[in-house]
mmCIF file of C-alpha atoms in Angstrom:
data_model
loop_
_atom_site.group_PDB
_atom_site.id
_atom_site.type_symbol
_atom_site.label_atom_id
_atom_site.label_comp_id
_atom_site.label_asym_id
_atom_site.label_seq_id
_atom_site.Cartn_x
_atom_site.Cartn_y
_atom_site.Cartn_z
ATOM 1 C CA MET A 1 59.617 -105.648 197.709
ATOM 2 C CA HIS A 2 62.760 -106.094 195.558
ATOM 3 C CA GLU A 3 60.994 -107.660 192.989
ATOM 4 C CA ILE A 4 58.131 -104.794 192.568
ATOM 5 C CA ILE A 5 60.948 -102.316 192.632
ATOM 6 C CA ILE A 6 62.942 -104.433 190.092
ATOM 7 C CA SER A 7 59.523 -104.792 187.948
ATOM 8 C CA ALA A 8 59.037 -101.045 188.066
ATOM 9 C CA ILE A 9 62.679 -100.387 187.015
ATOM 10 C CA ILE A 10 62.413 -102.782 184.167
ATOM 11 C CA THR A 11 59.027 -101.353 183.245
ATOM 12 C CA SER A 12 60.526 -97.668 183.427
ATOM 13 C CA ILE A 13 63.442 -98.793 181.188
ATOM 14 C CA THR A 14 61.473 -100.778 178.606
ATOM 15 C CA SER A 15 59.143 -97.609 178.312
ATOM 16 C CA ILE A 16 62.043 -95.410 178.250
ATOM 17 C CA ILE A 17 63.728 -97.627 175.640
ATOM 18 C CA THR A 18 60.445 -97.991 173.302
ATOM 19 C CA ALA A 19 59.754 -93.950 173.497
ATOM 20 C CA THR A 20 63.576 -93.666 172.544
ATOM 21 C CA ILE A 21 63.264 -96.024 169.736
ATOM 22 C CA THR A 22 60.080 -94.973 168.436
ATOM 23 C CA SER A 23 61.501 -91.095 168.473
ATOM 24 C CA LEU A 24 64.639 -92.134 166.592
ATOM 25 C CA LEU A 25 62.241 -94.156 163.985
ATOM 26 C CA THR A 26 60.171 -91.083 163.767
ATOM 27 C CA LEU A 27 62.990 -88.996 163.317
ATOM 28 C CA LYS A 28 64.933 -91.071 160.992
ATOM 29 C CA LEU A 29 61.400 -91.537 158.570
ATOM 30 C CA SER A 30 60.747 -88.086 158.786
ATOM 31 C CA ASN A 31 64.427 -87.212 157.535
ATOM 32 C CA LYS A 32 63.962 -89.582 155.035
ATOM 33 C CA LYS A 33 60.569 -87.994 153.819
ATOM 34 C CA ASN A 34 62.168 -84.492 153.722
ATOM 35 C CA ASP A 35 65.528 -86.158 151.738
ATOM 36 C CA ASP A 36 63.074 -87.681 149.242
ATOM 37 C CA LYS A 37 61.609 -84.296 149.226
ATOM 38 C CA LEU A 38 64.787 -82.470 148.439
ATOM 39 C CA ASN A 39 65.816 -85.107 146.195
ATOM 40 C CA SER A 40 62.483 -84.594 144.142
ATOM 41 C CA LEU A 41 62.874 -80.663 144.322
ATOM 42 C CA SER A 42 66.617 -81.308 143.174
ATOM 43 C CA ASP A 43 65.457 -83.650 140.204
ATOM 44 C CA LYS A 44 62.786 -81.362 139.117
ATOM 45 C CA ARG A 45 65.557 -78.314 139.232
ATOM 46 C CA LEU A 46 67.761 -80.631 137.332
ATOM 47 C CA PHE A 47 65.102 -81.462 134.293
ATOM 48 C CA LYS A 48 64.081 -77.590 134.159
ATOM 49 C CA SER A 49 67.822 -76.657 133.646
ATOM 50 C CA ARG A 50 67.911 -79.815 131.062
ATOM 51 C CA GLN A 51 64.531 -78.085 129.179
ATOM 52 C CA LEU A 52 66.735 -74.855 128.989
ATOM 53 C CA SER A 53 69.910 -75.995 127.811
ATOM 54 C CA ASP A 54 68.695 -78.577 125.629
ATOM 55 C CA PHE A 55 65.725 -76.744 124.165
ATOM 56 C CA TYR A 56 64.588 -73.555 125.347
ATOM 57 C CA ILE A 57 67.873 -71.831 124.748
ATOM 58 C CA PRO A 58 68.731 -73.160 121.412
ATOM 59 C CA PHE A 59 65.304 -72.356 120.456
ATOM 60 C CA TYR A 60 65.932 -68.819 121.477
ATOM 61 C CA ARG A 61 69.119 -68.657 119.858
ATOM 62 C CA LEU A 62 67.643 -69.769 116.707
ATOM 63 C CA TYR A 63 64.691 -67.276 117.043
ATOM 64 C CA VAL A 64 67.123 -64.159 117.348
ATOM 65 C CA GLN A 65 69.195 -65.273 114.480
ATOM 66 C CA ASN A 66 66.384 -65.892 112.250
ATOM 67 C CA VAL A 67 63.204 -63.888 113.453
ATOM 68 C CA PHE A 68 64.112 -61.610 116.233
ATOM 69 C CA PRO A 69 63.658 -58.394 116.544
ATOM 70 C CA GLU A 70 60.852 -57.560 113.921
ATOM 71 C CA SER A 71 60.686 -59.495 110.824
ATOM 72 C CA ASP A 72 57.727 -60.769 109.050
ATOM 73 C CA VAL A 73 57.310 -64.636 109.557
ATOM 74 C CA THR A 74 56.288 -65.198 106.096
ATOM 75 C CA LYS A 75 59.753 -64.307 104.754
ATOM 76 C CA MET A 76 61.564 -66.744 106.826
ATOM 77 C CA LEU A 77 63.856 -69.027 104.671
ATOM 78 C CA PRO A 78 62.410 -72.579 104.093
ATOM 79 C CA GLU A 79 65.676 -74.020 105.564
ATOM 80 C CA THR A 80 65.258 -71.972 108.821
ATOM 81 C CA ALA A 81 61.347 -73.046 108.918
ATOM 82 C CA THR A 82 62.812 -76.501 108.378
ATOM 83 C CA THR A 83 65.418 -75.880 111.303
ATOM 84 C CA PHE A 84 62.707 -74.983 113.316
ATOM 85 C CA LEU A 85 60.383 -78.059 112.644
ATOM 86 C CA LYS A 86 63.536 -80.396 113.600
ATOM 87 C CA LEU A 87 64.372 -78.849 116.914
ATOM 88 C CA PHE A 88 60.514 -78.919 117.830
ATOM 89 C CA GLU A 89 60.082 -82.780 116.759
ATOM 90 C CA LYS A 90 63.555 -83.621 118.469
ATOM 91 C CA HIS A 91 62.550 -81.814 121.812
ATOM 92 C CA VAL A 92 58.946 -82.184 122.159
ATOM 93 C CA ASP A 93 59.447 -84.280 125.526
ATOM 94 C CA LEU A 94 61.495 -80.936 126.831
ATOM 95 C CA MET A 95 58.433 -78.682 126.046
ATOM 96 C CA GLU A 96 55.803 -77.782 128.541
ATOM 97 C CA HIS A 97 52.245 -79.388 127.714
ATOM 98 C CA GLY A 98 50.897 -76.246 126.222
ATOM 99 C CA SER A 99 53.645 -76.137 123.571
ATOM 100 C CA GLN A 100 53.411 -79.581 122.976
ATOM 101 C CA GLU A 101 49.898 -79.334 121.783
ATOM 102 C CA LEU A 102 50.752 -76.766 119.340
ATOM 103 C CA VAL A 103 53.452 -79.012 117.554
ATOM 104 C CA LYS A 104 51.090 -81.114 115.521
ATOM 105 C CA PRO A 105 49.211 -77.970 114.180
ATOM 106 C CA PHE A 106 52.582 -76.319 113.293
ATOM 107 C CA GLN A 107 53.736 -79.760 111.517
ATOM 108 C CA ILE A 108 50.433 -79.903 109.706
ATOM 109 C CA ALA A 109 50.935 -76.358 108.339
ATOM 110 C CA TYR A 110 54.580 -76.879 107.834
ATOM 111 C CA TYR A 111 53.901 -79.810 105.487
ATOM 112 C CA GLY A 112 50.949 -78.141 103.997
ATOM 113 C CA TRP A 113 53.141 -75.502 103.020
ATOM 114 C CA LYS A 114 56.132 -77.341 101.905
ATOM 115 C CA LYS A 115 53.531 -79.381 99.930
ATOM 116 C CA TYR A 116 51.853 -76.932 97.864
ATOM 117 C CA ASP A 117 54.134 -73.467 98.171
ATOM 118 C CA TYR A 118 57.557 -74.669 98.770
ATOM 119 C CA ASP A 119 59.035 -71.923 96.480
ATOM 120 C CA HIS A 120 56.882 -69.264 97.557
ATOM 121 C CA THR A 121 56.907 -67.385 100.764
ATOM 122 C CA LEU A 122 55.453 -69.254 103.733
ATOM 123 C CA SER A 123 51.526 -69.766 103.962
ATOM 124 C CA PHE A 124 49.352 -67.788 106.430
ATOM 125 C CA ASP A 125 48.669 -70.945 108.088
ATOM 126 C CA PHE A 126 52.419 -71.363 108.807
ATOM 127 C CA GLY A 127 52.926 -68.254 109.878
ATOM 128 C CA LYS A 128 49.791 -68.182 112.455
ATOM 129 C CA SER A 129 50.882 -72.045 113.768
ATOM 130 C CA PHE A 130 54.504 -70.532 114.122
ATOM 131 C CA LEU A 131 53.610 -67.604 116.185
ATOM 132 C CA LEU A 132 51.010 -69.333 118.242
ATOM 133 C CA LEU A 133 53.868 -72.138 119.400
ATOM 134 C CA THR A 134 56.432 -69.326 119.855
ATOM 135 C CA ASP A 135 54.342 -67.095 121.983
ATOM 136 C CA GLN A 136 53.730 -70.147 123.970
ATOM 137 C CA LEU A 137 57.392 -71.113 123.939
ATOM 138 C CA PHE A 138 58.332 -67.727 125.265
ATOM 139 C CA GLU A 139 55.878 -67.750 128.019
ATOM 140 C CA GLU A 140 57.112 -71.113 128.910
ATOM 141 C CA TYR A 141 60.929 -70.086 128.713
ATOM 142 C CA SER A 142 60.049 -66.821 130.858
ATOM 143 C CA GLN A 143 58.305 -69.116 133.653
ATOM 144 C CA LEU A 144 61.263 -71.556 133.661
ATOM 145 C CA CYS A 145 63.655 -68.519 134.072
ATOM 146 C CA THR A 146 61.428 -67.160 136.645
ATOM 147 C CA GLU A 147 61.302 -70.477 138.688
ATOM 148 C CA LEU A 148 65.183 -70.857 138.075
ATOM 149 C CA GLU A 149 66.047 -67.169 139.244
ATOM 150 C CA LEU A 150 67.591 -66.321 135.681
ATOM 151 C CA PRO A 151 67.154 -63.264 133.549
ATOM 152 C CA LEU A 152 63.796 -63.560 131.287
ATOM 153 C CA PRO A 153 64.477 -63.375 127.465
ATOM 154 C CA ALA A 154 63.763 -60.677 125.266
ATOM 155 C CA LYS A 155 60.704 -61.210 123.280
ATOM 156 C CA ALA A 156 60.089 -59.755 119.633
ATOM 157 C CA ASN A 157 57.127 -57.706 118.543
ATOM 158 C CA TYR A 158 55.870 -59.575 115.851
ATOM 159 C CA LEU A 159 55.140 -58.031 112.306
ATOM 160 C CA TYR A 160 53.028 -60.771 110.885
ATOM 161 C CA LYS A 161 50.509 -59.280 108.475
ATOM 162 C CA GLU A 162 47.475 -61.192 107.742
ATOM 163 C CA SER A 163 46.906 -60.459 103.742
ATOM 164 C CA ASN A 164 43.762 -61.330 102.063
ATOM 165 C CA ASP A 165 45.664 -63.382 99.515
ATOM 166 C CA ASP A 166 46.654 -66.033 102.013
ATOM 167 C CA GLN A 167 43.329 -66.261 103.787
#
């Protein structure tokens, strides 16, 4: 009779130990999953902060100093256009997908203008590609600011006029 009671006690203790170990493992794995999720969210937030500090804020400062609030893009100084190009090329990895796709057309327009019209005002193609790219950058910059709960940047109202001479 004692053997049956001892067997039942051992079975009960084994069940309790198994349940406890299973619960602890589940809790541990759940916490690890949550930690990984938090680390992933933290990594994303750090990357977004890096995007802002290393690219979007320098872009915005350059833009405000040289284009904002209502300048005709075709009157941009050649040196300023070159500075924008260098900034875009250096930090293309920090741009969102939409603006990354617009860098190549901007480069083509820039080098086309530089090759043929360097001493003249910027070409219509350059101005158009610049405005497309900067519009996209402002959209992305605003989105990042919203996600990081930061103030939104002011945006210029462009005065880019399409002239018949440039078309």
